[in-house]
Tab-separated table of C-alpha atoms in Angstrom:
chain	number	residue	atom	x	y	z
A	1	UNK	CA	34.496	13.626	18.919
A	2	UNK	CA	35.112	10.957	16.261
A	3	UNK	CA	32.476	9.067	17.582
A	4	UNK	CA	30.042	11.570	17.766
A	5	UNK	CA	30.316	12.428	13.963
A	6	UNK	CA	30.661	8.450	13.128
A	7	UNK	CA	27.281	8.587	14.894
A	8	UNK	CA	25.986	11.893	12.885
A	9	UNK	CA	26.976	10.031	9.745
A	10	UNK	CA	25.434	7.261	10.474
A	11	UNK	CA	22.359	8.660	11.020
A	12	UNK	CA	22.246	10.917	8.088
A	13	UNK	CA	23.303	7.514	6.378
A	14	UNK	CA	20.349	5.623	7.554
A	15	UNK	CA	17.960	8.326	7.385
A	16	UNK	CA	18.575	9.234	3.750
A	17	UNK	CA	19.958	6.151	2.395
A	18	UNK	CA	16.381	4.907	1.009
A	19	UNK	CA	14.903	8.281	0.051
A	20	UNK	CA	13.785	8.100	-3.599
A	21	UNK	CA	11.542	10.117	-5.620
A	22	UNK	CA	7.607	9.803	-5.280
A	23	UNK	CA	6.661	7.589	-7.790
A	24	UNK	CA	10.154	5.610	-7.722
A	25	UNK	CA	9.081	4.609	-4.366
A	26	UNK	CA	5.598	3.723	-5.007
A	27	UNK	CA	7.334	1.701	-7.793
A	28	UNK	CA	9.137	0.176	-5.554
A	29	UNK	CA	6.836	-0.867	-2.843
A	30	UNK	CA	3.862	-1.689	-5.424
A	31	UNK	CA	6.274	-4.102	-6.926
A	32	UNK	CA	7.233	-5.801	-3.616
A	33	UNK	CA	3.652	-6.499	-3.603
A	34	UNK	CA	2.628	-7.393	-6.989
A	35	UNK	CA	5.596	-10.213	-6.671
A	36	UNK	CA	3.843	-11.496	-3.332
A	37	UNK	CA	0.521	-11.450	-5.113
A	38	UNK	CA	1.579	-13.531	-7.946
A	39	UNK	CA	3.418	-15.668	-6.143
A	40	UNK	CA	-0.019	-16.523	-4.146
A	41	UNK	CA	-1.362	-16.708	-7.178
A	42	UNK	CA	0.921	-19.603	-8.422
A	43	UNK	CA	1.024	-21.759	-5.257
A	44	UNK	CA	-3.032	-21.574	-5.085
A	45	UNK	CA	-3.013	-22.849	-8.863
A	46	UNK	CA	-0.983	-25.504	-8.605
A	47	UNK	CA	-2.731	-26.596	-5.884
A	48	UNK	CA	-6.204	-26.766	-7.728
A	49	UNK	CA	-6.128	-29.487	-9.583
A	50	UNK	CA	-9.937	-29.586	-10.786
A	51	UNK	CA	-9.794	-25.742	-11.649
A	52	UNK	CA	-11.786	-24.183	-14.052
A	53	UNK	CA	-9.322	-21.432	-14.900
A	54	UNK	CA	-6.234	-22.681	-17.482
A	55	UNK	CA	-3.751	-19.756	-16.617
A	56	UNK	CA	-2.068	-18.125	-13.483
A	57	UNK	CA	-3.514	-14.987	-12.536
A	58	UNK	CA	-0.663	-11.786	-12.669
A	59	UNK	CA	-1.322	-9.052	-10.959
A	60	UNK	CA	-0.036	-5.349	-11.164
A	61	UNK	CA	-0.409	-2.128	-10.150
A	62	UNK	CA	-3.836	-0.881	-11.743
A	63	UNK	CA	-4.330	2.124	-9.993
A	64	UNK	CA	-3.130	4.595	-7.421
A	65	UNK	CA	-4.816	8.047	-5.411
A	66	UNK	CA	-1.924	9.373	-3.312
A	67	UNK	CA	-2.826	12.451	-1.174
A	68	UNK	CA	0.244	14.787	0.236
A	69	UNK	CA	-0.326	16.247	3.589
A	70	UNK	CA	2.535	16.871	6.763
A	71	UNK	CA	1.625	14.177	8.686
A	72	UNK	CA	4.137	14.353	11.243
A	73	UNK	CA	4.402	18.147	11.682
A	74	UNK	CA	8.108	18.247	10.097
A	75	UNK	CA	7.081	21.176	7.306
A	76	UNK	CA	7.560	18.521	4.638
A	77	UNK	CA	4.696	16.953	2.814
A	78	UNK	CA	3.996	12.901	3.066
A	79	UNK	CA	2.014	11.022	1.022
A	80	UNK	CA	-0.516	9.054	1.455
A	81	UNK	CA	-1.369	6.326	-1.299
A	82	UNK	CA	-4.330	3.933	-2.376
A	83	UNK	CA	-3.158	1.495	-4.443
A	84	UNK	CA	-5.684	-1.063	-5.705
A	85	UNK	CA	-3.924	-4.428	-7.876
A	86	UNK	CA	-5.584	-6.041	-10.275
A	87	UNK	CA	-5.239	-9.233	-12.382
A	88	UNK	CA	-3.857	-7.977	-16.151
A	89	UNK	CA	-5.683	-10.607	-18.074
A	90	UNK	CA	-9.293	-10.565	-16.510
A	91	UNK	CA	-9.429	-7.409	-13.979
A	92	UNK	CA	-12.983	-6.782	-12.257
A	93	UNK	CA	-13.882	-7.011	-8.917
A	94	UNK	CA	-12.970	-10.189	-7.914
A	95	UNK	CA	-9.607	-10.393	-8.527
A	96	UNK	CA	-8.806	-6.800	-7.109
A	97	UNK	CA	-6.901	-6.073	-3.655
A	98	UNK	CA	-6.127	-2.976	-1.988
A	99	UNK	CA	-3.599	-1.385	0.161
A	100	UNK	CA	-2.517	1.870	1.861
A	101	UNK	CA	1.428	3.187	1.820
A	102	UNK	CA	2.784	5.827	3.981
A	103	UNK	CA	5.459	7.797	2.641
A	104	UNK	CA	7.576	10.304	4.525
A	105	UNK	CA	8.673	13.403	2.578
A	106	UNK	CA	12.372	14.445	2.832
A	107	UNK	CA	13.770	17.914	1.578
A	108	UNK	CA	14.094	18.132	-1.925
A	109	UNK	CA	11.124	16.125	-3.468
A	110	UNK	CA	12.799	12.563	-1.748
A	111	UNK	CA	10.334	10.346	0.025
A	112	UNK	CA	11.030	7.382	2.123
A	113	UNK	CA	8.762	4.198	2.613
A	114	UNK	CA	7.369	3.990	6.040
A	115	UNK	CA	4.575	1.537	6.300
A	116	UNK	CA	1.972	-0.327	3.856
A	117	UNK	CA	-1.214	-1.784	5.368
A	118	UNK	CA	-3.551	-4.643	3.683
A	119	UNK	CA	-6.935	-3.472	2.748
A	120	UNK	CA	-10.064	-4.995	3.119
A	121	UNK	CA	-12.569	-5.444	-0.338
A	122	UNK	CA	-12.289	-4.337	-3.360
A	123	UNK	CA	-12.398	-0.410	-3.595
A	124	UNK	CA	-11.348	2.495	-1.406
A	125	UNK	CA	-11.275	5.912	-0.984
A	126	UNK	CA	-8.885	7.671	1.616
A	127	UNK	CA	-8.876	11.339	3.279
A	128	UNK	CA	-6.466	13.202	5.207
A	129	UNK	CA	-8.351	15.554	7.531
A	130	UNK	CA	-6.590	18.475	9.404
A	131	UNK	CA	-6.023	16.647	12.090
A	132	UNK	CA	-3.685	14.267	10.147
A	133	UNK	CA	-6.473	11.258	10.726
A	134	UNK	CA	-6.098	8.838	7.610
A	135	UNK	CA	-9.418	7.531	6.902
A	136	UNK	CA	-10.052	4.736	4.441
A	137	UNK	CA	-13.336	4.156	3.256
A	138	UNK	CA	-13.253	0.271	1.841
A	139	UNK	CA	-16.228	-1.158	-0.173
A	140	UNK	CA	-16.542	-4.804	0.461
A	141	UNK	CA	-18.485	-7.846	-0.729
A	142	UNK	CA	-21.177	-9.272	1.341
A	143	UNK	CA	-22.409	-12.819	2.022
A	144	UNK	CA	-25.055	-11.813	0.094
A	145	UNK	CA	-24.001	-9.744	-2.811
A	146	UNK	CA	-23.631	-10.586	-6.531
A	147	UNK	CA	-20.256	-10.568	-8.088
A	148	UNK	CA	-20.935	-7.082	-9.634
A	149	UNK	CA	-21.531	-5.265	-6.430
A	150	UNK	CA	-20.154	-4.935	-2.939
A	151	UNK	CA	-22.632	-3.559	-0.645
A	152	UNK	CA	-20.739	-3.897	2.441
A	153	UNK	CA	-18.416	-0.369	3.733
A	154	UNK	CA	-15.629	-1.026	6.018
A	155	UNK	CA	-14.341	2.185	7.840
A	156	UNK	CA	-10.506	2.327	8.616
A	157	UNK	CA	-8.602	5.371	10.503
A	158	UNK	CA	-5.047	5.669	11.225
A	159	UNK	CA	-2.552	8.191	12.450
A	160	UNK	CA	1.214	8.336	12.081
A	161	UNK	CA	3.243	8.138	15.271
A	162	UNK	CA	6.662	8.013	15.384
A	163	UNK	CA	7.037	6.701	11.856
A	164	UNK	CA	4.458	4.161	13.140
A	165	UNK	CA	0.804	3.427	11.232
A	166	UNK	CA	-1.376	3.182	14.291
A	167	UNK	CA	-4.897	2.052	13.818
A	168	UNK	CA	-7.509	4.058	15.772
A	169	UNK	CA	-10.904	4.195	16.441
């Protein structure tokens, strides 16, 4: 018996130890990011000796779409954010990147991180359709393109599984 409620605990524990509010969480995981980004950012600097730029690009969240849906059929809605970073000092297209962050809903307005996937290009728009397919609609530059405008559109789907962001075709 004691081990079985140890066990209950421990789950409940695990399971709810993380849950935050909405936008703490996307706070949270946007910053993990933003702090990889500008650490990049850095390291490719001070390796460019002959560069033409006299600063250290810093990133940070510029903008976010987050769509709720029940992805996983539990009766509590997830959400599904777009978050596109941008360099504070000189944002445009070029120094924007994109990514996608699954969020599980718990009772009472608590969500818990599940998975954040790297984007390709520069803008995106995503969709949940009734089916829960995640689709990701991801504007990209081309070898051929100016710097003001992507041309190319890169199509990405996913589903959740088992607290799992599966890619699918």
């Amino acid at each position: 018996m004691k081990k079985s409620l140890l066990g209950s605990f421990l789950l409940l524990f695990t399971t709810f130890s993380f849950a935050q509010t909405l936008n703490e969480a996307i706070k949270t995981q946007a910053q993990i990011w933003v702090n990889h980004l500008n650490l990049v950012s850095e390291r490719e600097y001070e390796l460019e000796e002959d560069s033409e730029w006299d600063y250290v690009y810093k990133y940070h969240l510029a903008n976010k779409v987050v769509v709720m849906s029940d992805l996983n059929g539990d009766g509590d809605q997830d959400a599904v954010v777009l978050a596109e970073y941008c360099e504070k000092t000189s944002c445009h297209l070029t120094t924007t990147t994109m990514e996608l962050m699954i969020f599980q809903g718990r009772p009472n307005n608590q969500f818990v991180h599940v998975e954040t996937k790297s984007l390709p290009g520069v803008g995106a728009t995503v969709k949940v359709y009734p089916s829960k397919l995640i689709e990701v609609k991801c504007t990209s530059f081309s070898e051929t393109d100016a710097h003001c405008c992507p041309s190319e559109e890169i199509i990405k789907r996913y589903r959740l599984n088992a607290g799992k962001l599966y890619s699918v075709r």
